[in-house]
Short mmCIF file of N, CA, C and O in Angstrom, two decimals:
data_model
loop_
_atom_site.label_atom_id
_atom_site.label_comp_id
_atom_site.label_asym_id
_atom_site.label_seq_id
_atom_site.Cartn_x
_atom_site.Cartn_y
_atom_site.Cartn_z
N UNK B 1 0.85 -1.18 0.00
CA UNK B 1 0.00 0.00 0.00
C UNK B 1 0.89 1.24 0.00
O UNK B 1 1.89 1.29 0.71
N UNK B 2 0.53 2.21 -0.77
CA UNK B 2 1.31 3.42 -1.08
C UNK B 2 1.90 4.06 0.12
O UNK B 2 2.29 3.28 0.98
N UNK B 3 2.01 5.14 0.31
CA UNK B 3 2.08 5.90 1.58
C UNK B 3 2.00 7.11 1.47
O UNK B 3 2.75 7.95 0.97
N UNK B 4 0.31 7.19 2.36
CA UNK B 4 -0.11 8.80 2.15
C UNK B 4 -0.38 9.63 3.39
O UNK B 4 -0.61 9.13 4.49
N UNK B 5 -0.32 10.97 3.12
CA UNK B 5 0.50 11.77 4.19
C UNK B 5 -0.58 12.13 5.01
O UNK B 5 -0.31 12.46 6.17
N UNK B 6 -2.43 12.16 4.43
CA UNK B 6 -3.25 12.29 5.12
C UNK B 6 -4.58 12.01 3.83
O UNK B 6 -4.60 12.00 2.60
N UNK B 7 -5.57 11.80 4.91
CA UNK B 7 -6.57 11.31 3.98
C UNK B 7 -6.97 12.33 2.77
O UNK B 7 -7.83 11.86 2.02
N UNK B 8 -6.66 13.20 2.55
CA UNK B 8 -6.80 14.55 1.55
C UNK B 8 -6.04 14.17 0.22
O UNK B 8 -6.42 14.31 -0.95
N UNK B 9 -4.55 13.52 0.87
CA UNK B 9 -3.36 13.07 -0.08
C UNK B 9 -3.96 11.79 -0.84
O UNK B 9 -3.94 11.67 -2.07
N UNK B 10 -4.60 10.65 0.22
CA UNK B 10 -5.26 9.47 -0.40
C UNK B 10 -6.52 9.79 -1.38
O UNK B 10 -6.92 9.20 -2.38
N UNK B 11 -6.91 10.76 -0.84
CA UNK B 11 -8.32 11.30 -2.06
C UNK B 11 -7.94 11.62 -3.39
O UNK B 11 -8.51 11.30 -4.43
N UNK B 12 -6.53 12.53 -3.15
CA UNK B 12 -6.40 13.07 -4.34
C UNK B 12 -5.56 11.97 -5.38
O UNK B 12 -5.62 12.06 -6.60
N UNK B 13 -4.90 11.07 -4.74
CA UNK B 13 -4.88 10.22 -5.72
C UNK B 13 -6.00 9.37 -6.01
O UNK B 13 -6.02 9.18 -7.22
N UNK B 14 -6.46 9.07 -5.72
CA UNK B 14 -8.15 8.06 -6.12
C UNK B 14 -8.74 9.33 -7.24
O UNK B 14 -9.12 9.04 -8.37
N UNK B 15 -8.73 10.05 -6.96
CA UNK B 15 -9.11 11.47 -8.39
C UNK B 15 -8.63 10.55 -9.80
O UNK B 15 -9.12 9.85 -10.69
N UNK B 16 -7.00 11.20 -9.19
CA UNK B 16 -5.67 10.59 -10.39
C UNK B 16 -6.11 9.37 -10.77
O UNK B 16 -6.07 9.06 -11.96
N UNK B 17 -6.64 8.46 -9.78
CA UNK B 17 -6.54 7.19 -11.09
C UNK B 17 -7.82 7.23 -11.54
O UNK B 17 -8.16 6.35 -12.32
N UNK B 18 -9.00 8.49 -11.05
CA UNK B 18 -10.78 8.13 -11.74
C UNK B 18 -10.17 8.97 -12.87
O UNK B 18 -11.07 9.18 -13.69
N UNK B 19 -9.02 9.55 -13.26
CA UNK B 19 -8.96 10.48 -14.39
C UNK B 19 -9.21 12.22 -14.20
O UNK B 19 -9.72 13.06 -14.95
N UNK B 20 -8.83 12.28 -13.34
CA UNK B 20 -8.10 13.52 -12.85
C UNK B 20 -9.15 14.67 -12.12
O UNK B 20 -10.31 14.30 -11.97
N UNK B 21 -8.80 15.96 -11.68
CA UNK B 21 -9.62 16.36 -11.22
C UNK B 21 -10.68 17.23 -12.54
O UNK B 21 -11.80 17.69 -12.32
N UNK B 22 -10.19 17.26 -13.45
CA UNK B 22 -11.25 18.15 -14.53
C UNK B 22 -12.19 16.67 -14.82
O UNK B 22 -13.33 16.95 -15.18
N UNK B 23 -12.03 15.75 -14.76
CA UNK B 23 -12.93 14.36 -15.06
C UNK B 23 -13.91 14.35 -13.50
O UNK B 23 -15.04 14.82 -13.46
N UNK B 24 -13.39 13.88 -12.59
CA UNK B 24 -14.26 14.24 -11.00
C UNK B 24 -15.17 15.21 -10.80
O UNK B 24 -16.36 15.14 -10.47
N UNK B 25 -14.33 16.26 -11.08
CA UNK B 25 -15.29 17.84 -10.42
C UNK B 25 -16.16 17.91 -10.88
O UNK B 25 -17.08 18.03 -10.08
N UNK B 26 -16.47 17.91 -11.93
CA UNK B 26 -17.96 17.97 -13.35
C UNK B 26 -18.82 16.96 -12.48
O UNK B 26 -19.82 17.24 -11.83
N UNK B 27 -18.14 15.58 -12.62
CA UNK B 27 -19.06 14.33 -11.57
C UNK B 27 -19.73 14.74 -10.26
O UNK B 27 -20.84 14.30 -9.96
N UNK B 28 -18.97 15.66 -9.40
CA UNK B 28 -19.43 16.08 -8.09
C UNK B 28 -20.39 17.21 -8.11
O UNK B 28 -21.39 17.37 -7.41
N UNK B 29 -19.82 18.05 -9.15
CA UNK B 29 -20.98 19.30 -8.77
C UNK B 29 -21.00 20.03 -10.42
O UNK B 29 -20.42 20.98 -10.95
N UNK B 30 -22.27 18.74 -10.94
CA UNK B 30 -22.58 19.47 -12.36
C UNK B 30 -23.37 20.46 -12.89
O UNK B 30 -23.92 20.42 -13.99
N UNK B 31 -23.42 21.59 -11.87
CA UNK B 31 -24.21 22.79 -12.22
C UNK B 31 -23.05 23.67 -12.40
O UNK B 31 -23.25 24.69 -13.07
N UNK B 32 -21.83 23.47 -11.91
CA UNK B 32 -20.44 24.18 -12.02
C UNK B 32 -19.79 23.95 -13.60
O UNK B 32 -20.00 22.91 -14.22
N UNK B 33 -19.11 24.90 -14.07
CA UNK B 33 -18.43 25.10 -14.85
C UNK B 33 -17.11 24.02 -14.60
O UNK B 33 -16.55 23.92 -13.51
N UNK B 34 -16.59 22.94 -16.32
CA UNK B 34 -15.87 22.60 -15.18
C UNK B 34 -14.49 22.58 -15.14
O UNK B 34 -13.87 21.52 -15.02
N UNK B 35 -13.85 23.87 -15.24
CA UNK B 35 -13.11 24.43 -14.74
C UNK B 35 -13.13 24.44 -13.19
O UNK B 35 -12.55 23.74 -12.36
N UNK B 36 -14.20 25.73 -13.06
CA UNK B 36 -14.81 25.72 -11.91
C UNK B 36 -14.91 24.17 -10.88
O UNK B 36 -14.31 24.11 -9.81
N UNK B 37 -15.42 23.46 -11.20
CA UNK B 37 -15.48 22.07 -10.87
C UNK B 37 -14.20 21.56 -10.14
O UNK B 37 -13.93 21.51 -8.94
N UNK B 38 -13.54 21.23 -11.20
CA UNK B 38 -12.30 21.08 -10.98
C UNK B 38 -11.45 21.54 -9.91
O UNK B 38 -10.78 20.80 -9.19
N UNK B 39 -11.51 22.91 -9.81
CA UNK B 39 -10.84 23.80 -9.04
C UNK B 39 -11.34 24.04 -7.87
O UNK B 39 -10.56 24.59 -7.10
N UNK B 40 -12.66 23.75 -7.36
CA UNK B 40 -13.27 23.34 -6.24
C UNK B 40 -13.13 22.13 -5.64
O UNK B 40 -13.14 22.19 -4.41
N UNK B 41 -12.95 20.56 -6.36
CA UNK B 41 -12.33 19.47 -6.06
C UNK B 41 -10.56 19.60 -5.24
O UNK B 41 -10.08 18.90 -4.35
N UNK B 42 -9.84 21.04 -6.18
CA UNK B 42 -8.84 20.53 -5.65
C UNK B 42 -8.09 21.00 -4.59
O UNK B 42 -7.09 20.57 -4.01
N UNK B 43 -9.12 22.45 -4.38
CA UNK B 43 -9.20 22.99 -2.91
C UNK B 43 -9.75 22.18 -1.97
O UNK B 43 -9.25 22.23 -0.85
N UNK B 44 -10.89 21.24 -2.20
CA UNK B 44 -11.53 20.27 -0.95
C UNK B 44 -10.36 19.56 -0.85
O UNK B 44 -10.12 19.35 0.33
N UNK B 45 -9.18 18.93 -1.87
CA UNK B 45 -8.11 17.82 -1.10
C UNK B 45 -7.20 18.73 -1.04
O UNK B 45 -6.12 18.39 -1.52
N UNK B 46 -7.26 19.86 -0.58
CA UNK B 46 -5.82 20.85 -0.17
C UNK B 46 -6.56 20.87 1.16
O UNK B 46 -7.75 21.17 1.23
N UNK B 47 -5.42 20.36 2.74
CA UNK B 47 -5.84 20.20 4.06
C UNK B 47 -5.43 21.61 4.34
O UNK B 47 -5.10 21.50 5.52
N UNK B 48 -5.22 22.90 4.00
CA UNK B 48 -4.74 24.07 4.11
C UNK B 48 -6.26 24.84 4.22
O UNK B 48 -6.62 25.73 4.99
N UNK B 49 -7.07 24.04 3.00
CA UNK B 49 -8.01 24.68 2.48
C UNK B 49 -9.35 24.77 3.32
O UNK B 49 -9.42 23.63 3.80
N UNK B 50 -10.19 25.30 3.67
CA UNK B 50 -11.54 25.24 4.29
C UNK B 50 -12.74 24.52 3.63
O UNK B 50 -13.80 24.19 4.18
N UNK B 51 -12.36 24.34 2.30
CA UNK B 51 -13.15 23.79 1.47
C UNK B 51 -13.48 22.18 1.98
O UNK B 51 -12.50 22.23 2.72
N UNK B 52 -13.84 21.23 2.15
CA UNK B 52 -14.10 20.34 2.30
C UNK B 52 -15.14 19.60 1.93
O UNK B 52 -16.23 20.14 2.08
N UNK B 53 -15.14 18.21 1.36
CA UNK B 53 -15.96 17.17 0.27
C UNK B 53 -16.87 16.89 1.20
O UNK B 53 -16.23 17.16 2.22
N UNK B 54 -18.02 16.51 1.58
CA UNK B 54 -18.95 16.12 2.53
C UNK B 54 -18.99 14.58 2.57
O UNK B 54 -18.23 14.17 1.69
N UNK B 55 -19.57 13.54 3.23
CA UNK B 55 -19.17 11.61 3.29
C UNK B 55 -19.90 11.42 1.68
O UNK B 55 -19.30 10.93 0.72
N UNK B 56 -20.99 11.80 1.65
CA UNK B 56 -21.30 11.52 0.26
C UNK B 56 -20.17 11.75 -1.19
O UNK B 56 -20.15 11.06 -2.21
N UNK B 57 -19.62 12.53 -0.97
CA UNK B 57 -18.88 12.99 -2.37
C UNK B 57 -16.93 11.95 -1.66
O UNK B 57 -15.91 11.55 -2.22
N UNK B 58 -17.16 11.97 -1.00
CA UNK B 58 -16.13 10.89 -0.34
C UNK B 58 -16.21 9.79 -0.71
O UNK B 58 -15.38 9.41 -1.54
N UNK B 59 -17.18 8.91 -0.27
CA UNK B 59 -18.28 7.82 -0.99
C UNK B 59 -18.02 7.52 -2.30
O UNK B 59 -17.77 6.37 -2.66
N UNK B 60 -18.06 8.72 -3.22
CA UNK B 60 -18.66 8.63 -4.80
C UNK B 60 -17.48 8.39 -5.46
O UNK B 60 -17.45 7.68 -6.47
N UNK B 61 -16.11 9.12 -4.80
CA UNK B 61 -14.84 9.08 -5.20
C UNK B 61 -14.09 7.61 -4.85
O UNK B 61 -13.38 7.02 -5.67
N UNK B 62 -14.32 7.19 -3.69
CA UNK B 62 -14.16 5.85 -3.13
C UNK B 62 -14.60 4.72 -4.31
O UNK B 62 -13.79 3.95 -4.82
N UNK B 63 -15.93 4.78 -4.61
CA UNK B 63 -16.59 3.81 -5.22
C UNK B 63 -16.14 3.81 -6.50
O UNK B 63 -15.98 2.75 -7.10
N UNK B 64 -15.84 5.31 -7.20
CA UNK B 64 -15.27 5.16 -8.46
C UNK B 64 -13.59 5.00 -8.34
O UNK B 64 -13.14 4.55 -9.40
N UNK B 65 -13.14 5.11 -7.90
CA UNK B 65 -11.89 4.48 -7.11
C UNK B 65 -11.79 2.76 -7.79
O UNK B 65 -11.08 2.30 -8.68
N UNK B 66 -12.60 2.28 -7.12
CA UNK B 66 -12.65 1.17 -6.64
C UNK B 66 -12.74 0.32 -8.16
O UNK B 66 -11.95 -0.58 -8.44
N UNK B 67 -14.05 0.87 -9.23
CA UNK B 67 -14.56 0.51 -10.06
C UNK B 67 -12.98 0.70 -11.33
O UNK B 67 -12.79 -0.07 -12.27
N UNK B 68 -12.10 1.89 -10.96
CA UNK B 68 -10.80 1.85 -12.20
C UNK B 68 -9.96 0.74 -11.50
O UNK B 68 -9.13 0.27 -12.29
N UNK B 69 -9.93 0.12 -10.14
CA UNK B 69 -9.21 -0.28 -9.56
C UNK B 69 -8.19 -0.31 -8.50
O UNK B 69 -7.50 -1.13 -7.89
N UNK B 70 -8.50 1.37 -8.57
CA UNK B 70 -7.57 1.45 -7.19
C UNK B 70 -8.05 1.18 -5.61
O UNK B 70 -9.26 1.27 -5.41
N UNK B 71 -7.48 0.97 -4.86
CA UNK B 71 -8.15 0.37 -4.06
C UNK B 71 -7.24 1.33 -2.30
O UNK B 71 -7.65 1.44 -1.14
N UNK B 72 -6.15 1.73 -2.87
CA UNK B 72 -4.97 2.17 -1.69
C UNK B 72 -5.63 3.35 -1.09
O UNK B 72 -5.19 3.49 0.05
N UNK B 73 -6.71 4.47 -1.45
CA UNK B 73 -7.02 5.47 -0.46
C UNK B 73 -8.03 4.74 0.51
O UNK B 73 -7.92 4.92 1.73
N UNK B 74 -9.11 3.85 -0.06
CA UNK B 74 -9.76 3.12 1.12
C UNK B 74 -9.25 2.33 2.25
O UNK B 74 -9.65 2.16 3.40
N UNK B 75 -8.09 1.86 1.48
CA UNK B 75 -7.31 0.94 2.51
C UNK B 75 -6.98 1.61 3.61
O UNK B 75 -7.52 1.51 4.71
N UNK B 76 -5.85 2.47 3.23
CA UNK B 76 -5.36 4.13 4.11
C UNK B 76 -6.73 4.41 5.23
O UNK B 76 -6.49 4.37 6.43
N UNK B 77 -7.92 4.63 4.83
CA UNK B 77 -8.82 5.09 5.63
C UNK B 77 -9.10 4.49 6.51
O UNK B 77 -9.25 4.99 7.62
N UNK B 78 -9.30 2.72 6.12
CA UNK B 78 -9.43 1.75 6.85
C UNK B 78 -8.41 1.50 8.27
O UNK B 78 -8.67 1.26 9.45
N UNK B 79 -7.11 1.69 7.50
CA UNK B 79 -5.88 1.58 8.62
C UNK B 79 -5.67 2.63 9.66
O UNK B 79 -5.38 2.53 10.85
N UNK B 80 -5.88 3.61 8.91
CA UNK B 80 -6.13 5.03 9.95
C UNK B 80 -6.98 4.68 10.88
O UNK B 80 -6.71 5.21 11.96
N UNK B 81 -8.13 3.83 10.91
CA UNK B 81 -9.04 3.70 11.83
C UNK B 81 -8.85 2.55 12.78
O UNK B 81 -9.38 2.31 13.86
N UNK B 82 -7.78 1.79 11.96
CA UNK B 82 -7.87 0.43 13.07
C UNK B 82 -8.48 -0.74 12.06
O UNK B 82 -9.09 -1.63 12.65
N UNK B 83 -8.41 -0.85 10.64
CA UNK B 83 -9.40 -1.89 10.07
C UNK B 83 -8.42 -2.68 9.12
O UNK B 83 -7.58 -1.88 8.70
N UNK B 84 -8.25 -3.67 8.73
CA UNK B 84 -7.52 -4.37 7.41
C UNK B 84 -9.16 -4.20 7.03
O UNK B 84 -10.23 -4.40 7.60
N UNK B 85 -8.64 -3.64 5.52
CA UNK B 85 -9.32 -3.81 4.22
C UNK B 85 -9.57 -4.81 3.23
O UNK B 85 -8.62 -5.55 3.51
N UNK B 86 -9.91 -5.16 2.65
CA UNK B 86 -9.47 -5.98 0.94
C UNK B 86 -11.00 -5.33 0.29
O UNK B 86 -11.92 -4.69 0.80
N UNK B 87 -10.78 -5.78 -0.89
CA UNK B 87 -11.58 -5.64 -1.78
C UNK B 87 -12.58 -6.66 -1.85
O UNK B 87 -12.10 -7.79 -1.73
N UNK B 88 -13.75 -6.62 -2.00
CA UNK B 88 -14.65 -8.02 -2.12
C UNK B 88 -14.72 -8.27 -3.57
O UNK B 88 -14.33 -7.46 -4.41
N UNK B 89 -15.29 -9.60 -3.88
CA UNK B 89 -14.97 -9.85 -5.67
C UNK B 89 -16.62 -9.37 -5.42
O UNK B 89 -17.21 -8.83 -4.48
N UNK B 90 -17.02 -9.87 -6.75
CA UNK B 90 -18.75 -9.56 -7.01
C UNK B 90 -18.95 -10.95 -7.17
O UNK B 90 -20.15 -11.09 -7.40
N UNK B 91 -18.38 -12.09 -7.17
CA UNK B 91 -18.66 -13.27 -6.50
C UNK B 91 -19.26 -13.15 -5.44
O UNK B 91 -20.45 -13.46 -5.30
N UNK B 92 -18.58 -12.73 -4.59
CA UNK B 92 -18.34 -12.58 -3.04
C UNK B 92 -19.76 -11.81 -2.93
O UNK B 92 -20.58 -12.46 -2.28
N UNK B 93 -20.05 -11.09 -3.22
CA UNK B 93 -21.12 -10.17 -2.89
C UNK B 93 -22.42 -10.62 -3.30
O UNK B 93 -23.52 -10.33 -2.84
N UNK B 94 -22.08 -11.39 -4.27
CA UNK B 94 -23.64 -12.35 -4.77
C UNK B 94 -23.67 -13.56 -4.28
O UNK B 94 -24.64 -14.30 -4.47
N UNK B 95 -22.71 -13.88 -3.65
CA UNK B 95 -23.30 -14.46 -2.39
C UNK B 95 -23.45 -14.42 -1.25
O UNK B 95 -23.84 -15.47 -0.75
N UNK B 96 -23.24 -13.34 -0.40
CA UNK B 96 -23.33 -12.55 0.73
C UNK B 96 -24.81 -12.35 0.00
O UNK B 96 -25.52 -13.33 0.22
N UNK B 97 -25.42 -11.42 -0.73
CA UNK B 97 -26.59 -11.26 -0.91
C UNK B 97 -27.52 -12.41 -1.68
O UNK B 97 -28.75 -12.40 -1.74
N UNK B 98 -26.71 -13.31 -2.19
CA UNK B 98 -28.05 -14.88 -1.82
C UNK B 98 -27.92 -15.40 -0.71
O UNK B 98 -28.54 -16.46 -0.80
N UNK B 99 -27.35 -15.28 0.67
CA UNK B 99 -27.43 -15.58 1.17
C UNK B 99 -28.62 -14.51 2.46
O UNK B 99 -29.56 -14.84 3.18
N UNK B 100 -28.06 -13.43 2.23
CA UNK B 100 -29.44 -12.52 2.99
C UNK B 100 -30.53 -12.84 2.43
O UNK B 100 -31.48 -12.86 3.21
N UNK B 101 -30.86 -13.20 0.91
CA UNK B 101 -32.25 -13.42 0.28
C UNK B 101 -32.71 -14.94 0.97
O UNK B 101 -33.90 -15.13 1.23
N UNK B 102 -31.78 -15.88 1.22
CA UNK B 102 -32.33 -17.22 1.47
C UNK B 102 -33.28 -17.19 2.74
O UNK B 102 -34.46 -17.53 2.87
N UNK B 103 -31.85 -16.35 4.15
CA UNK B 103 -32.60 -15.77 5.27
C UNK B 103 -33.62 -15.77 5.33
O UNK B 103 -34.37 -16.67 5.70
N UNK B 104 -33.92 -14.38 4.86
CA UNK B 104 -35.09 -13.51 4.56
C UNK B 104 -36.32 -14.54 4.31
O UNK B 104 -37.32 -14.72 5.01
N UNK B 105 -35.96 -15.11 3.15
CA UNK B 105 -37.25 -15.86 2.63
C UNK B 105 -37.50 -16.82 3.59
O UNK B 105 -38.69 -16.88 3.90
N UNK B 106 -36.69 -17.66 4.23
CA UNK B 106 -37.01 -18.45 5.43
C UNK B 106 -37.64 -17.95 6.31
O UNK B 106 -38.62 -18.52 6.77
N UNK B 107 -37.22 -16.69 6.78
CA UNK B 107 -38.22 -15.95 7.96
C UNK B 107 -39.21 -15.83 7.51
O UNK B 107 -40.14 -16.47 8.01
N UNK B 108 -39.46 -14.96 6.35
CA UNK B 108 -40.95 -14.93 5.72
C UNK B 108 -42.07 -15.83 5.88
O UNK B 108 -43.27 -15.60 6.02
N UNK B 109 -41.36 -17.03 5.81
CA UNK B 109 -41.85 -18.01 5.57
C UNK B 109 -42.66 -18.38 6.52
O UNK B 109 -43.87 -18.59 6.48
N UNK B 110 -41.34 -18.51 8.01
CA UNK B 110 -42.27 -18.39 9.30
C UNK B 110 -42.87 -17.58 9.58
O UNK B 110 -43.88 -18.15 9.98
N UNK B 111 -43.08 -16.30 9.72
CA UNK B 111 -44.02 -15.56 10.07
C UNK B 111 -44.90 -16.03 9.31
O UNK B 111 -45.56 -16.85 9.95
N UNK B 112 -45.30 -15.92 8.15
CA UNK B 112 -46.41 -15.94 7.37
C UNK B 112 -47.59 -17.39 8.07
O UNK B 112 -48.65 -17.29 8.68
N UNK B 113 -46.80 -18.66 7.64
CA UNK B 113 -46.98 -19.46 8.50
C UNK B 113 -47.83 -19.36 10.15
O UNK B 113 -48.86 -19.88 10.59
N UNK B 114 -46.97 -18.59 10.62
CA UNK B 114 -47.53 -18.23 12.10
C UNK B 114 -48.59 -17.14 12.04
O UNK B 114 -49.10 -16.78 13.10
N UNK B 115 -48.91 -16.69 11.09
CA UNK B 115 -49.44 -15.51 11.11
C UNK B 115 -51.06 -16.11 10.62
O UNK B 115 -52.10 -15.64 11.10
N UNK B 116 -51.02 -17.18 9.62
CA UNK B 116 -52.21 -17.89 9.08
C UNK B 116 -52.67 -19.03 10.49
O UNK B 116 -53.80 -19.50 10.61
N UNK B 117 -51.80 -19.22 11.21
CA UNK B 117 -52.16 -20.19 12.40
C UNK B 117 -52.89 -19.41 13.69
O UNK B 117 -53.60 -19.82 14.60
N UNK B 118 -52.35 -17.96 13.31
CA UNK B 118 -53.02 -17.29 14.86
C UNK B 118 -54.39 -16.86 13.86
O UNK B 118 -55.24 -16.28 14.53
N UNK B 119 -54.64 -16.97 12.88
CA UNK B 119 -55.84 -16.58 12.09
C UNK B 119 -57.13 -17.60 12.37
O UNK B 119 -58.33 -17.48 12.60
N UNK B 120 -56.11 -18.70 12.21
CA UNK B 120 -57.28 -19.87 12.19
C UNK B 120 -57.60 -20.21 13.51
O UNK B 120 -58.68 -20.74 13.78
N UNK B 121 -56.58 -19.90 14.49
CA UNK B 121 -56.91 -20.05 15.82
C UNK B 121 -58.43 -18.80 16.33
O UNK B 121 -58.94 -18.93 17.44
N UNK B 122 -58.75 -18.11 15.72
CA UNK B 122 -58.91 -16.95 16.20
C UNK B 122 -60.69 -17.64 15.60
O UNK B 122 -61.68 -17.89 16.29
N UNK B 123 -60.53 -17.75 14.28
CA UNK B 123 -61.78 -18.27 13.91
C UNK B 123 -62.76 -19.89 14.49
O UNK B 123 -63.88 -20.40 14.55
N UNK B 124 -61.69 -20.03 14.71
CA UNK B 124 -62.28 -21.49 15.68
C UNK B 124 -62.81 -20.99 17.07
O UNK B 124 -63.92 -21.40 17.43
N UNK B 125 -62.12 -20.15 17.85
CA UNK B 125 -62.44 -19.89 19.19
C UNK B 125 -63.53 -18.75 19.66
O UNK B 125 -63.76 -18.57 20.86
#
């Protein structure tokens, strides 16, 4: 993993590899010119600056990060906090989420179940 000097430094490369800040800034705030754009992105990763990205536009940069491949400013964030990172495949994630769907449908199942039994109980008594 690279080595970055603060999470501002890890942002601004995750920019660099989504394709720079005139490619980003337009993405973050497309009512801006994007010049303008741009130049507002690169005051939010200057830690000098007052400007600052809000978790959402953090988020958006992360995720498109993630999607060219880079993966080292999340990591950084992760470690800063106390976390090992990795990347999940989309294997991995479709089955993490067939596996919440199987759950799910099993519970369903019981309630529903229980729910037609306190019905019929109700009409008998």
């Amino acid at each position: 993993m690279p080595f970055f000097e603060g999470p501002e430094d890890a942002l601004r490369e995750a920019v660099r590899a989504i394709g720079g800040p005139k490619k980003v800034g337009p993405m973050l705030w497309p009512d801006k010119t994007p010049d303008a754009a741009a130049r507002l992105l690169q005051d939010c990763l200057n830690a000098g600056r007052s400007e600052k990205l809000d978790l959402s536009q953090v988020l958006f940069i992360l995720r498109a990060a993630r999607d060219a491949g880079f993966h080292a400013a999340f990591q950084f964030i992760g470690a800063d906090v106390g976390y090992e990172v990795r990347p999940v495949t989309r294997e991995e994630e479709v089955d993490r989420i067939t596996s919440v769907i199987e759950t799910t449908s099993a519970q369903l199942a019981t309630a529903i179940a229980t729910l037609q039994r306190l019905q019929t109980a109700r009409r008998v008594a």
